[in-house]
Amino acid sequence: MIRKLRDQLGANNFLLLITIVLFIAMYIAGIIVYRENNFGRFQVFLNLFISNAGLIVAAVGMTMVLITGGIDISVGSMVAMTCMLLAWMMENKKIGAIPAIIIVLLIGVIFGLVQGLLIAYLKIQPFIVTLAGMFFARGMTAVISTDIISIKNETFLKVANAKIYLPFGGYVNKKGVMIYPYIYPSVIIGIIVLIIIFYILKFTKFGRSIYAVGGNEQSALLMGLNVKRTKLKVYVLNGFLAALAGFVFCLNTSGGFVEQAKGFEMEAIAAAVIGGTLLTGGIGNVLGSLFGVLIKGTIETFITFQGTLSSWWTKIVIAALLCFFIILQSILASTKHKRLKST
Amino acid sequence: MNKEKEVLLTMRNIDKRFPGVTALSKVDFTLRAGEIHALMGENGAGKSTLIKVLTGVEEADGGEIHMQGIEHPIQNRSPQEAQANGISTVYQEINLCPNLSVAENIFIGREPKKFGRVDWKTINRKAKEILDRFQIHIDVTKPLENYSVAIQQMVAIARAVDISSRVLILDEPTSSLDEQEVEKLFNVMRNLKEQGIGIIFVTHFLEQVYKVSDRITVLRNGTLVGEFETNKLPRVQLVAKMIGKEFDDLSMIKNKVDLSKNQEKAGVILEAEQLGRTGAIKPFDLKIRKGEVVGLSGLLGSGRSEMSRVIYGAERADTGVLKWKGKKLVVNVPMDAMKAGITYLPENRMTEGIIADLSVRENIIIALQAKHGILHLMSRKEQEEFTDRYIDLLQIKTPDRDVPISQLSGGNQQKVILARWLLTNPEFMILDEPTRGIDVGTKAEIQKLVLSLAEKGKSIIFISSEIEEMLRVCSRMIILRDGSKVGELDEDRLTQEEIMKAIAGGGYHA
Amino acid sequence: MPKLKTLWRKLTGYSLFFPLTCLAIVLIINLIKTPTFFHISINNGVLYGFIIDILNRSSELIILAVGMTLVVAGSGGTDISVGAVSAVAGAVTIFSLVGSMSSDIYRIPYGLAILLGLLGGMACGAFNGFLVAKLRIQPMVATLILFTAGRGIAQVITQGFILYVRKEQFKYLGNFIPGIPVPTPIFVAILVVAVTLLVLKKTALGLYIQTVGINAKSARLVGLNATLIIFLVYTFSGLCAGIAGMIITSRVYSIDANNAGLNMELDAILAVAIGGNSLGGGKFSLAGSIIGAITIQALTTSLYAMKVTADQLPVYKAIVVIFIVMLQSAELKRMLHSMLNKHSIRKAGRKVA
């Protein structure tokens, strides 16, 4: 039965389906187990987005990079550098919020451009290039400042703390007042990025080239696609998204410090893998990555609601899921291989 | 009426040299509109180089290419340029993206758009239309990897044809197709031919050439042997032209070392009963005696390599039994065969033979070392002694025993690999194309070596594309065709005529 | 002149030329900046000085780099879990010694606890090896699992506490043994290197690893068990991570699951690369990796001496990494070559004209 379903959907959608089913199952389990804690409230669901908006942006960018068959482990450091730079510019240099944001986004683009040139044109392994990028950005964060800078810029905080109430999904509290659920602007940015990248990947020539390059670089070349330029564009775009993720992250934390967002890139990679992206390239879907992020968020929520479990359980459970998905992918790949061989 | 068809493409005096090798020398090729033109030749004949020059993968060192309707000689520097000039290629290893949908594979790089976005509806509709024309009714929205190689091939052809090509090159398109699929492909090819497209059909399969092609061009050793009309060229003659010995030029074969005497006395050393592997080689029986040189003969893809690989355990057999000196021998991995005293010199020296960055010494001792086991490292002195002995014995030309093997010439690399196996003191050696791509002098040395080894009582399986060479060293020959053993020729029937007849199959005439 | 040229070629062709040059550059800059750089003195009965400090601090890195070198050589991939695995090993040892409370009483013999820690490291390595060798998962992806989970597992073992071993003897491994003026970690590093070299020289393992790394297909055809060899190198890398974990925990006589061995995997990979080893696998030089590790530590120590803070250090490391990989980039060489060629052709053309 499962095999038939797999064949019907193709490996790609099959992995995505597993992820979505897993998320829904986990969520329903949560609603049942933690009914006392009001796990079922819509706000709890929205909180998944609120606390992971930055990760959504980063995971979406990472998915795109992974589809080309590459990797970018500089993202976490980029987020830290962006946060620090924003805080430092606004607090220590009294630069306005808007120019500061534009500057960090530009830096993200330049960062991505350098990494992309090294990877696409000098053919240096993405892992090594972005490892250097990771070192560089983390170090620069400390060069900017080794203090914890919290942001007090009014414009920035206004945006960061602007609750946007939804006209539905509310509940009536004990006093009989209708409480509507809310989100922050960061969530809207995350969702917009998701939609835009989804659109790019699905409906533009550039997006389709990304899949082709990851599927078979040699073929893509023979079919007349510009492989190098495609790769370069992907890393530039991802540099921009990493900076944007930093900005969104900063909206949540309202400050910068050196150790911020450590291991963030691995969370993004894990989300993408759990969402069905193959690290060998060619297969992946930003929607899956969103669910990957949501699964991670749900596990965190479980652990908070549980109260007695410590936060490191999140990492263990995520790693276990990662392991499960990686082995599943490997099995799917090998059965496919066998099947093709036998025909 | 074929002759009146207009000429579509001409290649004149094409030269192509690679460092140390002349791949093509003054080769001409002519393709007419609405014909299927088979390009034939054994390994190293220059077929693929000619195709690469035509499609812009390689640049020719000399010669001209003309396309009908283009005034100047064309020069393709990339596959894209070739495509722009109306030349498309479908390769054996299909150059599509398996992760993309069937429809997308047909349209990627030239997607129809609507309001600036990729118009999936049109892509899927058009793809369906195109494939319908090919009589292929599949769901074009599914990933390509869901479909068989045959379908993938058709999709590649559909893409090529849809990019308005006038010349379509099919490079070994049938190697992984079954009979029905081949038939379907041929229908498509005939259909395209009707539309006036010129098709270059590169293949090893004789049957198929006679079934579908109008004309045959034969290459050998980088030179043009000739262009023939298919229905006027008997099959045996075609084989003769490919293999290099004119059929009517039956020069005397040198007398071999007189092996037949000690063979009769010697017992069977290796015996296979219904040994086989699905998709590679159909179950076969085989008996090889001590001191015998047995040739496996057949064209490339006939199963000659696969047969030897199954014996050695390079590929695990899934049917049948192997017997070694009368006892059952289970070969799951090469080490099992090595332990019994069987060695294997693989067909592809570069990818399966040499260990590129390691030194000549390490390359020579590695197999014996593996046999000794990890804990019993041979002393440096011992290694050097062995190495020097074989450098001397086989006259391996190397500046030093410790230079990387990759710095040696092809012939000397092959000698190193031979030394590797001789060092293990085998009783049974499988040599798959040991002389391919090697200069004439070394070739003769290796042939002599094989004979002297047999004289010393070693049994040998010898595989070569060159029939003359086979005649010189083999005392018996197994004939293979299309993945199965079709016959044996023993000593007294070992003539070129018999062999070619057996390889070609289906008698004298097409 | 031609003699000089051949000498130069011979020198640059020597495989350790590049890593040694890197190290020399770092040391020379140091000597200029800090004239006392090479001074060694004896304070309180122990050796003291920049050089000793560099060697001492680089011990863990050398040990990790030894394991990483073999992983890279045999599988053409990297093991990014070693930092986390050393935290796991440290946690196992300390937990089995003192339980979940900081203490000065051993529950089990010290030697047994070390053994358990090392076994823990090896188990992690074997897990990685199984994924890479048997399931054929890309090394980086396979080791990502323990990279993510390792510190969590260490936390579970220590139950989230920073556990201290308040016993003088426990500090010996990571500091000094009374009466011996040389820091113990140096001995451990020497021991690991010596044993590894001995195994590589006295058995055929080194040859096997290179063969598998260069051409796994050929390796199989000459009778080697490629799967087993790849499995072994990952297990060994786990063991090395375990040993490093022992030193790290002993230095601070405690285990902090969050920070023990943090980012060490990146330095270890870097050490291998600086050592002139191709990250694509195949031929390897253990000596190169060791020099690479010392270079990284020398760079770190000297930057500290120049008042660069620990946090800013990565910037310089990044510049060094990029510089090195660009030097090694075949594509860059090709591009420069074709540029030079064009130039000379143009020149030649002008001459003709």
PDB file of C-alpha atoms in Angstrom, chain B residues 374-457:
ATOM      1  CA  ILE B 374      45.621  -6.094   7.096  1.00  0.00           C
ATOM      2  CA  LEU B 375      47.885  -7.211   9.935  1.00  0.00           C
ATOM      3  CA  HIS B 376      50.590  -8.682   7.775  1.00  0.00           C
ATOM      4  CA  LEU B 377      52.049  -5.671   6.068  1.00  0.00           C
ATOM      5  CA  MET B 378      54.775  -6.662   3.683  1.00  0.00           C
ATOM      6  CA  SER B 379      58.069  -5.079   4.591  1.00  0.00           C
ATOM      7  CA  ARG B 380      59.222  -2.163   2.519  1.00  0.00           C
ATOM      8  CA  LYS B 381      62.133  -4.245   1.317  1.00  0.00           C
ATOM      9  CA  GLU B 382      59.877  -7.058   0.220  1.00  0.00           C
ATOM     10  CA  GLN B 383      57.599  -4.602  -1.557  1.00  0.00           C
ATOM     11  CA  GLU B 384      60.501  -3.047  -3.373  1.00  0.00           C
ATOM     12  CA  GLU B 385      61.911  -6.382  -4.375  1.00  0.00           C
ATOM     13  CA  PHE B 386      58.609  -7.509  -5.828  1.00  0.00           C
ATOM     14  CA  THR B 387      58.122  -4.204  -7.579  1.00  0.00           C
ATOM     15  CA  ASP B 388      61.577  -4.193  -9.089  1.00  0.00           C
ATOM     16  CA  ARG B 389      61.225  -7.773 -10.189  1.00  0.00           C
ATOM     17  CA  TYR B 390      58.058  -7.021 -12.115  1.00  0.00           C
ATOM     18  CA  ILE B 391      59.269  -3.697 -13.462  1.00  0.00           C
ATOM     19  CA  ASP B 392      62.127  -5.732 -14.859  1.00  0.00           C
ATOM     20  CA  LEU B 393      60.127  -8.758 -15.947  1.00  0.00           C
ATOM     21  CA  LEU B 394      57.403  -6.836 -17.754  1.00  0.00           C
ATOM     22  CA  GLN B 395      59.754  -4.022 -18.735  1.00  0.00           C
ATOM     23  CA  ILE B 396      57.560  -1.383 -17.192  1.00  0.00           C
ATOM     24  CA  LYS B 397      58.850   2.029 -18.217  1.00  0.00           C
ATOM     25  CA  THR B 398      58.754   4.187 -15.122  1.00  0.00           C
ATOM     26  CA  PRO B 399      61.241   6.736 -13.827  1.00  0.00           C
ATOM     27  CA  ASP B 400      61.027   5.282 -10.355  1.00  0.00           C
ATOM     28  CA  ARG B 401      59.053   2.657  -8.475  1.00  0.00           C
ATOM     29  CA  ASP B 402      57.566   5.359  -6.293  1.00  0.00           C
ATOM     30  CA  VAL B 403      56.043   7.699  -8.869  1.00  0.00           C
ATOM     31  CA  PRO B 404      52.243   7.817  -8.979  1.00  0.00           C
ATOM     32  CA  ILE B 405      50.867   5.345 -11.501  1.00  0.00           C
ATOM     33  CA  SER B 406      48.892   8.126 -13.148  1.00  0.00           C
ATOM     34  CA  GLN B 407      52.142   9.509 -14.563  1.00  0.00           C
ATOM     35  CA  LEU B 408      52.769   6.364 -16.631  1.00  0.00           C
ATOM     36  CA  SER B 409      51.581   5.801 -20.179  1.00  0.00           C
ATOM     37  CA  GLY B 410      48.501   3.653 -20.732  1.00  0.00           C
ATOM     38  CA  GLY B 411      50.492   0.598 -21.733  1.00  0.00           C
ATOM     39  CA  ASN B 412      52.732   0.781 -18.716  1.00  0.00           C
ATOM     40  CA  GLN B 413      49.784   1.307 -16.405  1.00  0.00           C
ATOM     41  CA  GLN B 414      48.283  -1.857 -17.794  1.00  0.00           C
ATOM     42  CA  LYS B 415      51.536  -3.710 -17.184  1.00  0.00           C
ATOM     43  CA  VAL B 416      51.463  -2.521 -13.586  1.00  0.00           C
ATOM     44  CA  ILE B 417      47.981  -3.954 -13.176  1.00  0.00           C
ATOM     45  CA  LEU B 418      49.132  -7.206 -14.777  1.00  0.00           C
ATOM     46  CA  ALA B 419      52.049  -7.252 -12.359  1.00  0.00           C
ATOM     47  CA  ARG B 420      49.624  -6.692  -9.500  1.00  0.00           C
ATOM     48  CA  TRP B 421      47.834  -9.886 -10.387  1.00  0.00           C
ATOM     49  CA  LEU B 422      50.858 -11.962 -11.386  1.00  0.00           C
ATOM     50  CA  LEU B 423      52.329 -11.203  -7.987  1.00  0.00           C
ATOM     51  CA  THR B 424      49.473 -13.065  -6.315  1.00  0.00           C
ATOM     52  CA  ASN B 425      50.583 -16.157  -8.250  1.00  0.00           C
ATOM     53  CA  PRO B 426      47.162 -16.955  -9.636  1.00  0.00           C
ATOM     54  CA  GLU B 427      46.082 -20.165 -11.286  1.00  0.00           C
ATOM     55  CA  PHE B 428      43.331 -18.530 -13.247  1.00  0.00           C
ATOM     56  CA  MET B 429      43.396 -15.083 -14.788  1.00  0.00           C
ATOM     57  CA  ILE B 430      40.586 -13.104 -16.355  1.00  0.00           C
ATOM     58  CA  LEU B 431      41.919 -10.452 -18.717  1.00  0.00           C
ATOM     59  CA  ASP B 432      39.259  -8.092 -20.029  1.00  0.00           C
ATOM     60  CA  GLU B 433      40.624  -6.034 -22.909  1.00  0.00           C
ATOM     61  CA  PRO B 434      44.180  -6.084 -21.600  1.00  0.00           C
ATOM     62  CA  THR B 435      45.553  -4.460 -24.725  1.00  0.00           C
ATOM     63  CA  ARG B 436      43.045  -1.740 -25.350  1.00  0.00           C
ATOM     64  CA  GLY B 437      44.479   1.690 -25.970  1.00  0.00           C
ATOM     65  CA  ILE B 438      48.001   0.377 -25.874  1.00  0.00           C
ATOM     66  CA  ASP B 439      50.771   0.818 -28.420  1.00  0.00           C
ATOM     67  CA  VAL B 440      51.521  -2.029 -30.809  1.00  0.00           C
ATOM     68  CA  GLY B 441      54.795  -3.043 -29.199  1.00  0.00           C
ATOM     69  CA  THR B 442      53.332  -3.435 -25.725  1.00  0.00           C
ATOM     70  CA  LYS B 443      50.366  -5.214 -27.225  1.00  0.00           C
ATOM     71  CA  ALA B 444      52.620  -7.909 -28.657  1.00  0.00           C
ATOM     72  CA  GLU B 445      54.460  -8.187 -25.344  1.00  0.00           C
ATOM     73  CA  ILE B 446      51.236  -8.752 -23.470  1.00  0.00           C
ATOM     74  CA  GLN B 447      50.088 -11.360 -25.987  1.00  0.00           C
ATOM     75  CA  LYS B 448      53.367 -13.205 -25.615  1.00  0.00           C
ATOM     76  CA  LEU B 449      53.070 -13.034 -21.875  1.00  0.00           C
ATOM     77  CA  VAL B 450      49.611 -14.567 -22.000  1.00  0.00           C
ATOM     78  CA  LEU B 451      50.886 -17.463 -24.069  1.00  0.00           C
ATOM     79  CA  SER B 452      53.838 -18.103 -21.806  1.00  0.00           C
ATOM     80  CA  LEU B 453      51.600 -18.035 -18.768  1.00  0.00           C
ATOM     81  CA  ALA B 454      49.380 -20.654 -20.347  1.00  0.00           C
ATOM     82  CA  GLU B 455      52.404 -22.726 -21.074  1.00  0.00           C
ATOM     83  CA  LYS B 456      53.226 -22.640 -17.389  1.00  0.00           C
ATOM     84  CA  GLY B 457      49.835 -24.129 -16.684  1.00  0.00           C
TER      85      GLY B 457
END
